[in-house]
Amino acid sequence: MIYILTSLLIVYLLFKEWQTQKVIKDLTTKIMAKNLEEYLLLTSKSGSPEKTPISESDYLPIEESPIWEDKEKFEEAIRKK
């Protein structure tokens, strides 16, 4: 019984860690994107560094990143994706 509960706890903790990493990656992408089109482009790229080299000119520094002005347009684009 303890083995089953321990296994379930481990699976739950791994799932929560995966969720956290996914949220952090999404937030980082939102901060780095200059506009909605770039956000959609960044989220559609594969995660392979060989296929998607990152250059420093692709992103604004955090303090220069724009605030999403049209929240509804942004949410609609995310839903479509």
Short mmCIF file of C-alpha atoms in Angstrom, two decimals:
data_model
loop_
_atom_site.label_atom_id
_atom_site.label_comp_id
_atom_site.label_asym_id
_atom_site.label_seq_id
_atom_site.Cartn_x
_atom_site.Cartn_y
_atom_site.Cartn_z
CA MET A 1 0.00 0.00 0.00
CA ILE A 2 2.81 2.41 0.89
CA TYR A 3 4.54 1.57 -2.40
CA ILE A 4 1.43 2.54 -4.38
CA LEU A 5 1.00 5.81 -2.49
CA THR A 6 4.67 6.65 -2.91
CA SER A 7 4.47 5.92 -6.63
CA LEU A 8 1.39 8.12 -7.00
CA LEU A 9 3.10 10.93 -5.10
CA ILE A 10 6.16 10.72 -7.35
CA VAL A 11 4.00 10.78 -10.48
CA TYR A 12 2.06 13.77 -9.13
CA LEU A 13 5.24 15.69 -8.30
CA LEU A 14 6.74 14.97 -11.73
CA PHE A 15 3.54 16.18 -13.39
CA LYS A 16 3.56 19.41 -11.34
CA GLU A 17 7.22 20.01 -12.25
CA TRP A 18 6.41 19.49 -15.94
CA GLN A 19 3.50 21.95 -15.69
CA THR A 20 5.75 24.53 -14.03
CA GLN A 21 8.40 24.19 -16.73
CA LYS A 22 5.74 24.57 -19.42
CA VAL A 23 4.38 27.76 -17.82
CA ILE A 24 7.88 29.22 -17.41
CA LYS A 25 8.70 28.50 -21.06
CA ASP A 26 5.45 30.12 -22.22
CA LEU A 27 6.00 33.22 -20.08
CA THR A 28 9.58 33.54 -21.31
CA THR A 29 8.37 33.35 -24.91
CA LYS A 30 5.74 36.04 -24.25
CA ILE A 31 8.37 38.34 -22.75
CA MET A 32 10.80 37.80 -25.63
CA ALA A 33 8.29 38.35 -28.44
CA LYS A 34 8.12 41.88 -29.83
CA ASN A 35 4.54 41.46 -31.05
CA LEU A 36 1.78 38.90 -31.50
CA GLU A 37 3.12 37.57 -34.81
CA GLU A 38 6.55 36.90 -33.32
CA TYR A 39 4.92 35.18 -30.34
CA LEU A 40 3.04 32.83 -32.63
CA LEU A 41 6.20 32.21 -34.66
CA LEU A 42 8.25 31.46 -31.54
CA THR A 43 5.64 29.07 -30.16
CA SER A 44 5.31 27.24 -33.48
CA LYS A 45 9.06 26.54 -33.79
CA SER A 46 10.39 23.17 -32.76
CA GLY A 47 12.49 22.98 -29.62
CA SER A 48 15.55 21.66 -31.45
CA PRO A 49 18.44 24.15 -31.25
CA GLU A 50 19.91 22.84 -34.51
CA LYS A 51 16.74 23.70 -36.42
CA THR A 52 16.04 27.01 -34.70
CA PRO A 53 19.19 28.96 -33.93
CA ILE A 54 18.57 31.94 -31.66
CA SER A 55 20.26 35.22 -32.37
CA GLU A 56 20.30 38.09 -29.91
CA SER A 57 18.61 40.41 -32.40
CA ASP A 58 15.48 38.20 -32.35
CA TYR A 59 14.40 39.46 -28.94
CA LEU A 60 13.96 42.69 -27.05
CA PRO A 61 15.51 42.98 -23.61
CA ILE A 62 12.91 42.45 -20.89
CA GLU A 63 12.72 46.13 -19.97
CA GLU A 64 11.94 47.02 -23.63
CA SER A 65 9.34 44.32 -24.22
CA PRO A 66 5.93 45.77 -25.04
CA ILE A 67 2.85 45.09 -22.99
CA TRP A 68 0.19 43.22 -24.93
CA GLU A 69 -2.19 46.05 -25.83
CA ASP A 70 -5.08 44.05 -27.24
CA LYS A 71 -5.73 41.26 -24.75
CA GLU A 72 -8.73 39.85 -26.65
CA LYS A 73 -6.79 39.64 -29.93
CA PHE A 74 -3.93 37.90 -28.15
CA GLU A 75 -6.22 35.37 -26.44
CA GLU A 76 -8.05 34.70 -29.72
CA ALA A 77 -4.77 34.00 -31.52
CA ILE A 78 -3.73 31.60 -28.75
CA ARG A 79 -7.07 29.76 -28.97
CA LYS A 80 -6.70 29.40 -32.76
CA LYS A 81 -3.23 27.93 -32.36
#
